[in-house]
Amino acid sequence: MSQSTIESILQEERLFSPSESFSETAHIKSLEDYQRLAERAKADPEKFWAELAQQELHWFQKWDTVLDWQPPFAKWFVNGKLNISYNCLDRHLTTWRKNKAAIIWEGEPGDSRTITYAQLHREVCQFANTLKQLGVKKGDRVGVYMPMIPEAAIAMLACARIGAPHSVVFGGFSAEALRDRLIDAEAKVVITADGGWRKDAIVALKPQVDKALADGAVPSVENVVVVKRTAQDIHMQPGRDHWWHDLQQDASPDCPAEPMDSEDTLFILYTSGSTGKPKGVVHTTGGYNLYTHITTKWIFDLQDTDVYWCTADVGWITGHSYIVYGPLSNGATTLMYEGAPRKSNPGCFWDVVEKYGVTIFYTAPTAIRAFIKMGDHLPKARDLSSLRLLGTVGEPINPEAWMWYHKVIGGERCPIVDTWWQTETGGVMITPLPGATSTKPGSATFPFPGIIADVVNLDGNPVGENEGGYLVVRHPWPSMLRTVYGNPERFRRTYWEHIPPKDGKYLYFAGDGARKDKDGYFWIMGRVDDVLNVSGHRLGTMEVESALVSHPAVAEAAVVGKPDDIKGEEVVAFITLEGNYEPGDELAKELKQHVVKEIGAIARPGEIRFSEALPKTRSGKIMRRLLRSLAAGEEVSGDTSTLEDKSVLDKLRGEG
Ligand code: WT7
């Protein structure tokens, strides 16, 4: 964020209070209610979480210790036994919700399906039995590489039901990226579809799985289950590949939920860091179930009449926590949409809102900015009066986009919850509670009750009002990541030792910069590490660099983010070539395509800049700060005295 943006943000005086009618029926009705909860939680966090765990979830066996904290390793609800699929399904079947819509699915092109809790339970049980028949046992990892279809949620819940941790890989990732994740997780089975719809076209998924598994690259995978979605020709390898519908047909709908230990792994989800390969973030059962349940209930103010729509993909944490587990644990109706706004159908989101009478809508700032550009006439031509609450997630929202969302989509009547969180946190950490918190456009406002967040310097001391610092969390919370899969040292280093622990006190380091204003509102300023946020998707600069240098033409690559009006950030790659290659548009195109092949379309560089050399310090470190300024077209300011070869800078500016 530029200095001028920061200054204008900190002068934000607009305050939007929840309407009386909203507050009246809300779960949390006033600022006083919120403060009372937050204070109670702070005074005795274990009591606070234990009471909620008792009230909100079904346990097969109660825990004997609420929290076992051996920093930085936490265990929540020790020796408690539960099953999240039971909490998401079985317990609703004994209530009137049995025949309530659990999932409303709007597919492409024009397909749709509504699945009740009873039907969902049946399908999950059948698929759980299918997995068992394929030899999947408690503790075995299952890869899920799916389009946005109900079977994705069914697969996740079936894994949870038998205690097999799932590892969902976003369907937009390449075969190479999929392979790396399957290898790391040592997946035994992969669940996929022949293809999926993406913007009016069918994208092949099964062929990507074939490529990922080719030549025995992932020896752990024994079986592949394929949903028939787009019905194009695909290769089925006898013995390994099975059609979902064939297996489902033979599977019994009777499958009791396995009593899981509270600390048994529920899933692994890979996310990018500033160094190395993506990390397998490990989430466990009890704490994750509780935290996603209660955050969904209070932040989205879920009522039984709501039609709740989160536009994320199940391949990201937002889809895990706020399409599948949080809403279903609450017995809500959750909408899944396979489509995406595109030139041929720019109003499709608003059609979905109108068609189903969506009441709660949760999306990313990048989507909102794209809608602004597409024009107000699109939402204005639809009836959006069913909406009562709006949310955003994934990146800081600029106040202009917030105001547009408030006026054009929310009709000035819907509170907006700007929710800050991460793959690692499992659930939302800093957010308004819509019936309680007065919001300021661009601020995620206050920590959720029980979350002790702060802004500190590198010594771990709080910074002053409006001063920039690092966002940290001071006390463990139920849905925190437990470790990095197979790499506890990396877990310790990345999140808990960046700010050195003092007197046994560990701070969770989020990797974001933040400020607190005079009223205690949190303002998230973006990543402070080499992690980019492109359209709300997290990308490690190093991952993109590794993809680039794996191309024979590339000698060195340095990747930085450049501010972009819609995407937030865009990938810019500075490249030096091997001797026998010439820079040019053709090669730039080829390199962009190479990154798509190695990682996926979300990582495609917007711009490739060829250079004879990269700016380095005398010790050989690439000076990214300079590259960021160059990419943004700004004057290179600050200290350049450590630059080894000053002429490099002129050449990069095109003046050499
Ligand atoms: C990073 C986490 C967790 C949901 C999707 C992203 C950024 C997320 C906000 C927000 C400002 C935000 C942060 C964070 N971020 N939400 N409301 N305001 N920044 O999950 O891929 O793990 O990325 O997204 O930089 O660290 P993720």
XYZ file of C-alpha atoms and ligand atoms in Angstrom:
683
model
C 0.000 0.000 0.000
C 1.318 3.456 -0.868
C 1.857 6.078 1.818
C -0.961 8.235 0.457
C -3.431 5.307 0.529
C -2.432 4.584 4.117
C -2.932 8.203 5.121
C -6.337 8.450 3.516
C -7.430 5.181 5.125
C -6.426 6.360 8.558
C -8.562 9.454 8.142
C -11.657 7.400 7.451
C -14.493 9.027 9.371
C -17.471 7.209 7.875
C -19.120 4.850 10.296
C -21.948 2.480 9.374
C -24.022 1.174 12.230
C -26.237 -1.887 11.970
C -29.906 -1.072 11.627
C -32.121 -1.630 14.646
C -34.129 -4.218 12.787
C -30.996 -6.198 11.927
C -29.620 -6.056 15.455
C -32.898 -7.018 17.024
C -32.931 -10.523 15.563
C -29.154 -11.019 15.367
C -27.303 -13.635 17.418
C -25.048 -10.895 18.792
C -27.198 -7.796 19.161
C -25.015 -4.966 20.339
C -21.495 -3.718 20.836
C -21.990 -4.322 24.560
C -22.903 -7.944 23.870
C -19.771 -8.337 21.774
C -17.598 -6.688 24.390
C -19.036 -8.809 27.145
C -18.298 -11.972 25.153
C -14.803 -10.799 24.241
C -14.002 -9.918 27.845
C -15.330 -13.173 29.173
C -13.300 -15.066 26.585
C -10.168 -13.108 27.401
C -10.529 -13.645 31.130
C -10.921 -17.414 30.787
C -10.484 -18.632 27.206
C -10.699 -22.307 28.099
C -13.985 -21.901 29.900
C -15.346 -19.820 27.040
C -14.474 -22.408 24.379
C -15.515 -25.360 26.525
C -18.981 -23.897 27.077
C -19.431 -23.335 23.365
C -18.118 -26.807 22.516
C -20.641 -28.287 24.916
C -23.552 -26.197 23.602
C -22.902 -26.229 19.891
C -21.497 -29.650 19.009
C -22.358 -33.270 19.488
C -19.629 -35.276 21.229
C -19.525 -39.065 21.408
C -17.290 -38.621 24.408
C -16.479 -35.482 26.336
C -12.890 -34.182 26.497
C -10.945 -34.223 29.738
C -8.677 -31.223 29.117
C -9.792 -28.175 27.126
C -6.366 -27.042 25.998
C -2.961 -28.642 26.155
C -0.536 -25.918 25.045
C 3.094 -26.935 24.622
C 4.138 -23.962 22.534
C 3.887 -23.891 19.614
C 1.930 -27.155 19.657
C -1.681 -27.055 20.768
C -4.231 -29.755 21.488
C -7.861 -28.806 21.968
C -10.508 -30.869 23.744
C -8.040 -33.608 24.596
C -9.549 -37.105 24.488
C -12.859 -35.758 23.244
C -14.479 -37.883 20.542
C -16.671 -36.520 17.761
C -17.176 -36.620 14.026
C -17.645 -33.478 11.967
C -19.723 -35.309 9.371
C -22.054 -36.368 12.193
C -22.292 -32.755 13.311
C -22.913 -31.616 9.729
C -25.461 -34.300 8.886
C -26.767 -36.909 11.348
C -27.726 -34.556 14.120
C -30.002 -32.579 11.799
C -31.918 -35.691 10.752
C -33.717 -35.948 14.056
C -35.051 -32.400 13.626
C -37.345 -30.721 11.088
C -34.197 -29.926 9.095
C -34.155 -33.473 7.784
C -35.922 -32.319 4.627
C -34.414 -28.845 4.513
C -32.105 -28.024 1.599
C -28.539 -28.602 2.707
C -26.918 -27.802 -0.629
C -28.413 -25.826 -3.471
C -26.222 -26.343 -6.474
C -26.342 -24.120 -9.517
C -24.264 -25.724 -12.230
C -23.386 -24.946 -15.786
C -24.812 -24.848 -18.388
C -28.165 -24.461 -16.700
C -27.950 -27.594 -14.534
C -29.120 -27.426 -10.965
C -29.773 -29.659 -7.981
C -31.137 -29.277 -4.479
C -30.004 -31.802 -1.912
C -31.749 -32.133 1.437
C -29.982 -33.081 4.632
C -31.473 -36.588 4.440
C -30.305 -37.020 0.851
C -26.875 -35.616 1.575
C -26.494 -37.941 4.535
C -27.382 -40.913 2.352
C -24.926 -39.993 -0.389
C -22.140 -39.272 2.062
C -22.688 -42.638 3.763
C -22.640 -44.434 0.424
C -19.464 -42.731 -0.660
C -17.868 -43.381 2.721
C -18.585 -47.079 2.182
C -17.163 -46.811 -1.323
C -13.944 -45.447 0.083
C -13.817 -48.280 2.590
C -14.283 -50.792 -0.212
C -11.340 -49.247 -1.986
C -9.276 -50.011 1.081
C -9.211 -46.517 2.570
C -8.703 -46.695 6.316
C -8.758 -44.183 9.111
C -5.676 -41.986 8.743
C -5.163 -42.631 4.989
C -4.995 -39.449 2.940
C -7.389 -38.866 0.056
C -6.724 -36.355 -2.739
C -9.724 -34.409 -4.055
C -9.370 -32.610 -7.396
C -12.844 -31.555 -8.395
C -14.962 -28.943 -10.075
C -17.590 -27.071 -8.051
C -20.147 -29.853 -7.897
C -21.934 -31.358 -4.878
C -19.743 -34.463 -5.137
C -16.824 -32.336 -3.959
C -18.608 -31.677 -0.664
C -19.842 -35.270 -0.519
C -16.289 -36.550 -0.963
C -14.987 -34.297 1.812
C -17.735 -35.310 4.230
C -17.286 -38.991 3.373
C -13.572 -38.753 4.140
C -14.369 -37.039 7.420
C -16.916 -39.722 8.218
C -14.379 -42.540 8.100
C -11.473 -40.487 9.438
C -9.450 -40.289 6.235
C -7.887 -36.804 6.011
C -8.707 -35.143 2.698
C -6.378 -32.967 0.763
C -8.363 -30.884 -1.682
C -6.369 -29.440 -4.566
C -7.993 -26.533 -6.401
C -9.176 -27.715 -9.839
C -7.354 -24.815 -11.496
C -3.957 -26.132 -10.429
C -1.866 -27.865 -13.064
C -0.970 -31.559 -13.222
C 2.502 -30.676 -11.904
C 1.110 -28.804 -8.910
C -1.338 -31.624 -8.248
C 1.439 -34.216 -8.399
C 3.610 -32.338 -5.888
C 0.715 -32.132 -3.429
C -0.298 -35.775 -3.845
C 3.294 -36.862 -3.293
C 3.697 -34.735 -0.201
C 0.414 -35.962 1.296
C 1.086 -39.576 0.168
C -2.503 -39.825 -1.017
C -3.932 -43.299 -1.404
C -6.923 -42.378 -3.545
C -7.701 -39.451 -5.825
C -11.278 -38.312 -6.354
C -11.852 -36.288 -9.487
C -14.251 -35.721 -12.406
C -13.862 -36.156 -16.131
C -14.050 -32.391 -16.471
C -15.645 -29.246 -15.153
C -17.079 -26.041 -16.539
C -14.990 -22.926 -16.503
C -16.337 -19.843 -18.225
C -18.357 -21.482 -21.018
C -15.757 -24.164 -21.694
C -15.120 -27.640 -20.427
C -11.793 -28.023 -18.693
C -10.379 -31.483 -18.465
C -9.595 -32.731 -14.985
C -9.083 -36.475 -15.350
C -6.343 -36.063 -18.002
C -4.511 -33.825 -15.506
C -4.761 -36.565 -12.904
C -3.409 -39.075 -15.464
C -0.502 -36.735 -16.125
C 0.159 -36.235 -12.431
C 0.209 -39.991 -11.831
C 2.107 -40.934 -15.012
C 5.183 -43.162 -14.776
C 4.394 -44.090 -11.203
C 5.201 -40.557 -10.061
C 2.886 -40.931 -7.068
C 3.351 -44.528 -5.912
C 0.976 -44.135 -2.957
C -2.097 -43.708 -5.213
C -3.910 -46.995 -5.694
C -7.309 -45.890 -6.963
C -8.912 -42.994 -8.795
C -12.640 -42.286 -8.570
C -14.131 -40.266 -11.415
C -17.419 -38.361 -11.370
C -19.029 -38.146 -14.782
C -19.714 -34.461 -15.161
C -18.924 -33.279 -18.681
C -19.001 -36.656 -20.445
C -16.138 -36.138 -22.855
C -13.893 -39.027 -23.823
C -11.350 -39.854 -21.200
C -9.026 -42.734 -20.591
C -9.923 -45.069 -17.717
C -7.057 -47.210 -16.545
C -8.389 -50.662 -15.695
C -7.880 -51.637 -12.090
C -7.013 -48.097 -11.020
C -9.841 -45.909 -12.288
C -13.494 -46.279 -11.331
C -16.639 -44.333 -12.125
C -18.221 -42.723 -9.089
C -21.743 -43.727 -10.174
C -20.774 -47.392 -10.587
C -19.289 -47.582 -7.110
C -22.087 -45.542 -5.538
C -24.714 -47.860 -6.959
C -23.314 -50.820 -5.088
C -22.579 -49.020 -1.848
C -24.713 -49.371 1.250
C -26.226 -46.153 2.657
C -25.524 -47.368 6.162
C -22.260 -46.048 7.523
C -22.044 -44.880 11.140
C -19.687 -41.957 11.667
C -16.331 -43.039 13.070
C -15.726 -41.568 16.542
C -12.664 -39.410 15.882
C -10.292 -38.086 18.447
C -10.611 -34.341 18.711
C -6.992 -34.045 17.554
C -7.220 -36.514 14.654
C -6.345 -34.802 11.384
C -9.410 -33.672 9.455
C -7.608 -32.342 6.414
C -4.417 -31.076 4.873
C -4.606 -28.034 2.623
C -1.599 -26.691 0.750
C -0.841 -23.004 0.740
C 1.998 -20.818 -0.468
C 4.669 -19.355 1.720
C 7.554 -17.024 1.090
C 10.039 -19.853 0.699
C 10.094 -23.366 -0.638
C 7.253 -25.509 -1.837
C 3.669 -24.973 -0.697
C 3.080 -26.044 2.887
C 0.581 -28.685 3.915
C -1.444 -26.915 6.579
C -2.855 -29.476 9.012
C -6.263 -28.968 10.631
C -7.746 -31.311 13.195
C -11.296 -32.274 14.058
C -12.685 -30.837 17.298
C -11.277 -27.328 17.370
C -11.894 -26.797 13.675
C -15.481 -28.024 13.936
C -16.208 -25.723 16.858
C -14.534 -22.631 15.460
C -15.976 -22.830 11.934
C -19.394 -23.566 13.447
C -19.475 -20.613 15.810
C -17.863 -18.119 13.423
C -20.359 -19.005 10.679
C -23.221 -18.619 13.125
C -22.207 -15.270 14.608
C -20.451 -13.560 11.684
C -23.045 -14.478 9.071
C -25.796 -14.315 11.646
C -27.204 -17.560 10.301
C -30.940 -18.033 10.723
C -32.945 -21.007 9.585
C -34.580 -19.062 6.785
C -31.302 -17.986 5.215
C -30.001 -18.961 1.810
C -26.301 -18.549 2.276
C -23.896 -18.207 -0.633
C -20.130 -18.111 -0.451
C -18.658 -17.757 -3.943
C -15.282 -19.358 -3.184
C -14.102 -22.667 -4.625
C -13.969 -25.682 -2.313
C -10.297 -25.945 -3.280
C -9.480 -23.060 -0.924
C -9.883 -22.782 2.825
C -12.840 -20.434 2.359
C -14.676 -23.239 0.597
C -13.751 -25.762 3.301
C -14.813 -23.612 6.242
C -17.594 -21.460 4.815
C -19.199 -23.487 2.025
C -19.017 -26.940 3.558
C -18.241 -27.391 7.248
C -19.384 -24.167 8.955
C -22.769 -23.828 7.238
C -23.644 -27.535 7.342
C -22.670 -27.864 10.989
C -25.251 -25.138 11.611
C -27.916 -26.884 9.534
C -27.950 -24.031 7.044
C -28.709 -24.014 3.335
C -25.439 -23.482 1.501
C -25.342 -22.593 -2.166
C -22.636 -23.894 -4.484
C -22.145 -22.275 -7.864
C -20.121 -23.853 -10.641
C -20.045 -20.780 -12.866
C -18.130 -17.539 -12.834
C -18.937 -14.070 -14.141
C -17.636 -13.715 -17.672
C -18.126 -11.586 -20.773
C -20.858 -13.855 -22.122
C -22.751 -13.735 -18.827
C -21.611 -10.812 -16.693
C -24.785 -10.748 -14.608
C -24.806 -14.434 -13.675
C -24.071 -13.848 -9.974
C -27.079 -11.570 -9.652
C -29.235 -14.066 -11.527
C -28.304 -16.653 -8.919
C -29.161 -14.261 -6.070
C -32.532 -13.554 -7.650
C -33.303 -17.157 -8.603
C -32.742 -18.568 -5.117
C -33.496 -15.522 -2.994
C -29.988 -15.501 -1.555
C -29.951 -13.683 1.787
C -26.245 -13.812 2.704
C -23.570 -13.248 0.078
C -19.842 -13.676 0.714
C -17.271 -12.893 -1.979
C -13.821 -11.396 -2.646
C -12.894 -7.743 -3.217
C -11.381 -8.659 -6.592
C -14.819 -9.857 -7.743
C -16.447 -6.676 -6.450
C -13.959 -4.541 -8.375
C -14.635 -6.559 -11.520
C -18.391 -6.002 -11.043
C -17.903 -2.268 -10.677
C -16.189 -2.280 -14.044
C -18.925 -4.335 -15.683
C -21.455 -1.681 -14.789
C -24.254 -0.971 -12.334
C -26.920 -1.823 -14.904
C -26.288 -5.549 -14.336
C -27.169 -5.771 -10.631
C -29.775 -3.041 -11.062
C -31.650 -5.163 -13.585
C -32.104 -7.928 -10.989
C -34.098 -8.159 -7.808
C -31.532 -8.259 -5.023
C -33.970 -7.374 -2.266
C -33.565 -10.813 -0.625
C -30.027 -9.922 0.459
C -29.637 -8.970 4.108
C -25.926 -9.408 4.783
C -22.756 -9.119 2.692
C -19.227 -10.333 3.323
C -15.771 -10.021 1.824
C -12.610 -12.035 2.222
C -9.187 -12.652 0.738
C -7.510 -9.261 0.521
C -7.899 -5.732 1.778
C -10.976 -4.053 0.318
C -10.500 -0.505 -0.913
C -13.083 1.934 0.489
C -14.475 2.722 -3.005
C -15.255 -0.939 -3.622
C -16.746 -1.209 -0.114
C -19.041 1.774 -0.765
C -20.162 0.366 -4.102
C -20.911 -3.004 -2.512
C -22.847 -1.225 0.246
C -24.901 0.920 -2.132
C -25.392 -1.040 -5.329
C -25.517 -4.602 -4.016
C -26.605 -4.038 -0.438
C -29.122 -1.289 -1.207
C -27.646 0.562 1.801
C -29.456 -1.826 4.109
C -27.057 -4.795 4.414
C -24.199 -4.792 6.909
C -20.837 -5.744 5.383
C -18.500 -8.119 7.203
C -14.901 -7.703 6.018
C -13.362 -10.914 7.333
C -9.619 -11.277 7.842
C -8.201 -14.770 8.184
C -5.926 -17.330 6.521
C -5.630 -20.969 5.513
C -3.643 -21.394 8.718
C -6.218 -19.848 11.031
C -8.958 -22.208 9.831
C -11.665 -19.636 10.433
C -12.286 -15.892 10.488
C -10.214 -14.024 13.086
C -10.886 -10.314 12.654
C -14.337 -9.238 11.550
C -17.380 -7.215 12.381
C -20.314 -9.015 13.971
C -23.088 -7.672 11.795
C -25.662 -6.853 14.468
C -23.102 -5.379 16.829
C -20.200 -3.670 15.105
C -20.258 -0.281 13.440
C -18.106 -0.637 10.344
C -15.602 1.631 8.632
C -15.095 0.982 4.900
C -11.813 -0.919 4.511
C -11.399 -2.036 8.118
C -11.893 -5.622 9.295
C -12.739 -3.970 12.661
C -12.228 -6.194 15.758
C -11.053 -9.700 16.685
C -13.672 -12.409 17.067
C -14.421 -13.166 20.748
C -11.655 -15.393 22.093
C -9.084 -14.137 19.589
C -6.366 -12.019 21.161
C -4.928 -10.199 18.145
C -2.440 -7.365 18.250
C -0.112 -5.262 16.118
C 3.507 -5.423 17.266
C 7.070 -4.684 16.210
C 9.725 -7.332 15.676
C 10.450 -7.400 19.418
C 6.868 -8.401 20.028
C 5.960 -5.071 21.648
C 2.707 -3.354 20.673
C 3.132 -0.401 18.329
C 1.383 2.909 18.867
C -1.948 4.081 17.527
C -2.000 4.236 13.701
C 1.548 2.904 13.569
C 2.336 0.088 11.156
C 3.391 -3.263 12.582
C 2.984 -7.011 12.329
C -0.316 -8.715 12.908
C -0.031 -11.400 15.602
C -2.254 -13.588 17.740
C -1.353 -13.975 21.408
C -3.305 -16.980 22.555
C -3.967 -20.327 20.814
C -7.427 -20.692 19.283
C -9.366 -23.876 18.493
C -8.976 -23.910 14.687
C -5.331 -22.903 14.485
C -3.159 -25.034 12.231
C -1.506 -27.784 14.241
C 1.603 -28.203 12.118
C 2.963 -28.204 8.587
C 2.450 -31.719 7.275
C 5.659 -33.679 7.694
C 7.603 -30.598 8.749
C 7.059 -29.436 12.340
C 10.308 -27.442 12.188
C 8.985 -25.361 9.333
C 5.798 -24.805 11.336
C 7.806 -23.541 14.290
C 10.092 -21.330 12.233
C 7.487 -19.778 9.974
C 4.764 -18.923 12.422
C 6.209 -18.893 15.935
C 9.829 -17.817 15.822
C 9.687 -14.969 13.349
C 9.071 -12.864 16.412
C 11.318 -14.530 18.977
C 9.356 -15.933 21.925
C 10.047 -14.232 25.237
C 9.566 -15.839 28.674
C 7.829 -18.806 27.084
C 5.279 -16.494 25.428
C 4.764 -17.368 21.789
C 3.132 -15.052 19.232
C 1.514 -16.389 16.078
C 2.998 -14.421 13.174
C 0.445 -14.037 10.386
C 2.694 -12.508 7.719
C 0.446 -9.463 7.352
C 1.117 -5.841 8.157
C -1.566 -4.010 10.119
C -2.471 -0.890 12.076
C -4.890 -0.119 14.845
C -6.590 3.270 14.746
C -7.644 5.524 17.613
C -10.861 3.561 18.074
C -9.065 0.214 18.148
C -10.178 -0.782 14.619
C -7.779 -3.103 12.793
C -6.671 -2.162 9.278
C -4.907 -4.960 7.405
C -2.212 -3.572 5.128
C -1.209 -6.668 3.139
C 1.590 -9.221 3.254
C 4.952 -8.313 4.679
C 6.708 -11.321 3.145
C 7.324 -12.525 -0.398
C 3.786 -13.761 -0.771
C 1.596 -12.200 -3.450
C -2.160 -11.872 -3.424
C -3.473 -12.097 -6.972
C -7.263 -11.895 -7.175
C -7.478 -13.096 -3.586
C -5.258 -16.108 -4.365
C -2.095 -16.574 -2.465
C 1.100 -17.131 -4.460
C 4.699 -17.472 -3.335
C 7.132 -15.452 -5.429
C 9.607 -18.285 -5.078
C 7.152 -20.832 -6.493
C 6.708 -18.736 -9.621
C 10.455 -18.195 -9.838
C 11.127 -21.938 -9.603
C 8.573 -22.528 -12.351
C 10.321 -19.966 -14.553
C 13.855 -21.234 -14.049
C 12.703 -24.747 -14.914
C 12.405 -23.433 -18.497
C 15.634 -23.946 -20.462
C 15.766 -20.308 -21.634
C 15.745 -18.823 -18.158
C 18.954 -18.240 -16.240
C 17.522 -16.223 -13.345
C 14.081 -15.027 -12.390
C 12.819 -12.555 -9.821
C 9.086 -12.210 -9.305
C 7.346 -9.274 -7.660
C 3.798 -7.979 -7.369
C 2.594 -4.883 -9.149
C -0.542 -3.073 -7.949
C -3.538 -3.846 -10.157
C -6.936 -2.133 -10.087
C -8.941 -5.329 -10.265
C -6.712 -8.197 -9.177
C -5.120 -6.324 -6.299
C -1.724 -7.478 -7.466
C -0.352 -8.790 -10.716
C 2.690 -11.024 -11.195
C 5.658 -9.326 -12.850
C 8.707 -11.452 -13.632
C 12.187 -10.076 -14.263
C 14.188 -12.557 -16.280
C 17.772 -13.007 -17.395
C 18.260 -15.458 -20.240
C 20.736 -18.201 -20.968
C 23.337 -17.121 -23.530
C 21.778 -18.652 -26.606
C 18.282 -17.151 -26.140
C 16.995 -13.796 -27.394
C 14.334 -11.788 -25.582
C 11.108 -11.151 -27.469
C 7.312 -11.325 -27.356
C 7.230 -14.928 -28.484
C 9.507 -16.055 -25.689
C 7.575 -13.952 -23.159
C 4.402 -15.707 -24.226
C 6.057 -19.079 -23.992
C 7.321 -18.345 -20.487
C 3.891 -17.236 -19.303
C 2.453 -20.463 -20.684
C 5.208 -22.399 -18.963
C 4.169 -20.978 -15.600
C 0.552 -21.956 -16.319
C 1.734 -25.491 -17.056
C 3.857 -25.694 -13.917
C 1.412 -24.091 -11.454
C -1.880 -23.114 -13.050
C -3.562 -20.122 -14.671
C -3.760 -18.195 -11.393
C 0.035 -17.780 -11.471
C 0.311 -16.544 -15.083
C 2.629 -13.515 -15.081
C 0.950 -10.377 -16.367
C 4.276 -9.102 -17.536
C 7.701 -10.548 -18.314
C 10.633 -8.142 -18.341
C 13.877 -9.318 -19.842
C 17.060 -7.891 -18.492
C 20.779 -8.467 -18.849
C 21.170 -8.603 -15.106
C 19.123 -8.357 -11.936
C 19.844 -5.783 -9.244
C 21.740 -7.506 -6.453
C 23.510 -6.632 -3.280
C 27.205 -7.380 -2.974
C 26.311 -10.561 -1.189
C 24.224 -11.624 -4.170
C 20.713 -11.043 -2.807
C 18.193 -9.835 -5.338
C 16.878 -6.405 -4.345
C 13.180 -6.948 -4.683
C 12.307 -3.556 -3.272
C 13.864 -1.977 -6.374
C 12.095 -4.394 -8.679
C 8.764 -3.669 -7.019
C 9.240 0.057 -7.600
C 10.239 -0.560 -11.202
C 7.280 -2.844 -11.809
C 4.906 -0.256 -10.374
C 6.470 2.409 -12.583
C 7.520 4.391 -9.524
C 10.731 6.270 -8.972
C 13.189 3.967 -7.284
C 13.542 5.658 -3.947
C 15.374 4.836 -0.769
C 18.824 3.487 -0.343
C 20.475 1.976 -3.395
C 23.966 2.116 -1.942
C 24.089 -1.636 -1.406
C 23.457 -2.265 -5.096
C 26.455 -4.009 -6.542
C 26.284 -2.756 -10.121
C 24.508 0.593 -10.410
C 24.238 0.410 -14.195
C 21.804 -2.512 -13.836
C 19.170 -0.119 -12.580
C 19.510 2.163 -15.592
C 19.287 -0.793 -17.927
C 16.150 -2.044 -16.213
C 14.604 1.392 -16.569
C 15.394 1.142 -20.246
C 17.975 3.902 -20.070
C 21.055 1.741 -20.311
C -4.054 -13.941 3.295
C -4.454 -15.356 3.543
C -8.742 -16.929 4.346
C -9.486 -16.652 3.221
C -8.872 -16.570 1.881
C -7.406 -16.313 1.805
C -5.139 -11.900 2.984
C -7.477 -12.474 3.722
C -8.281 -10.521 4.203
C -9.014 -9.354 4.562
C -7.087 -8.098 4.165
C -6.946 -10.356 3.807
C -4.056 -11.735 4.033
C -3.871 -13.140 4.566
N -6.472 -11.598 3.507
N -8.566 -11.831 4.137
N -10.305 -9.399 4.923
N -8.364 -8.165 4.531
N -6.347 -9.150 3.799
O -6.685 -17.288 2.493
O -4.983 -17.928 0.796
O -4.572 -18.345 3.239
O -4.538 -16.024 2.314
O -5.087 -13.267 2.579
O -2.901 -11.278 3.427
O -2.617 -13.355 5.142
P -5.160 -17.469 2.199
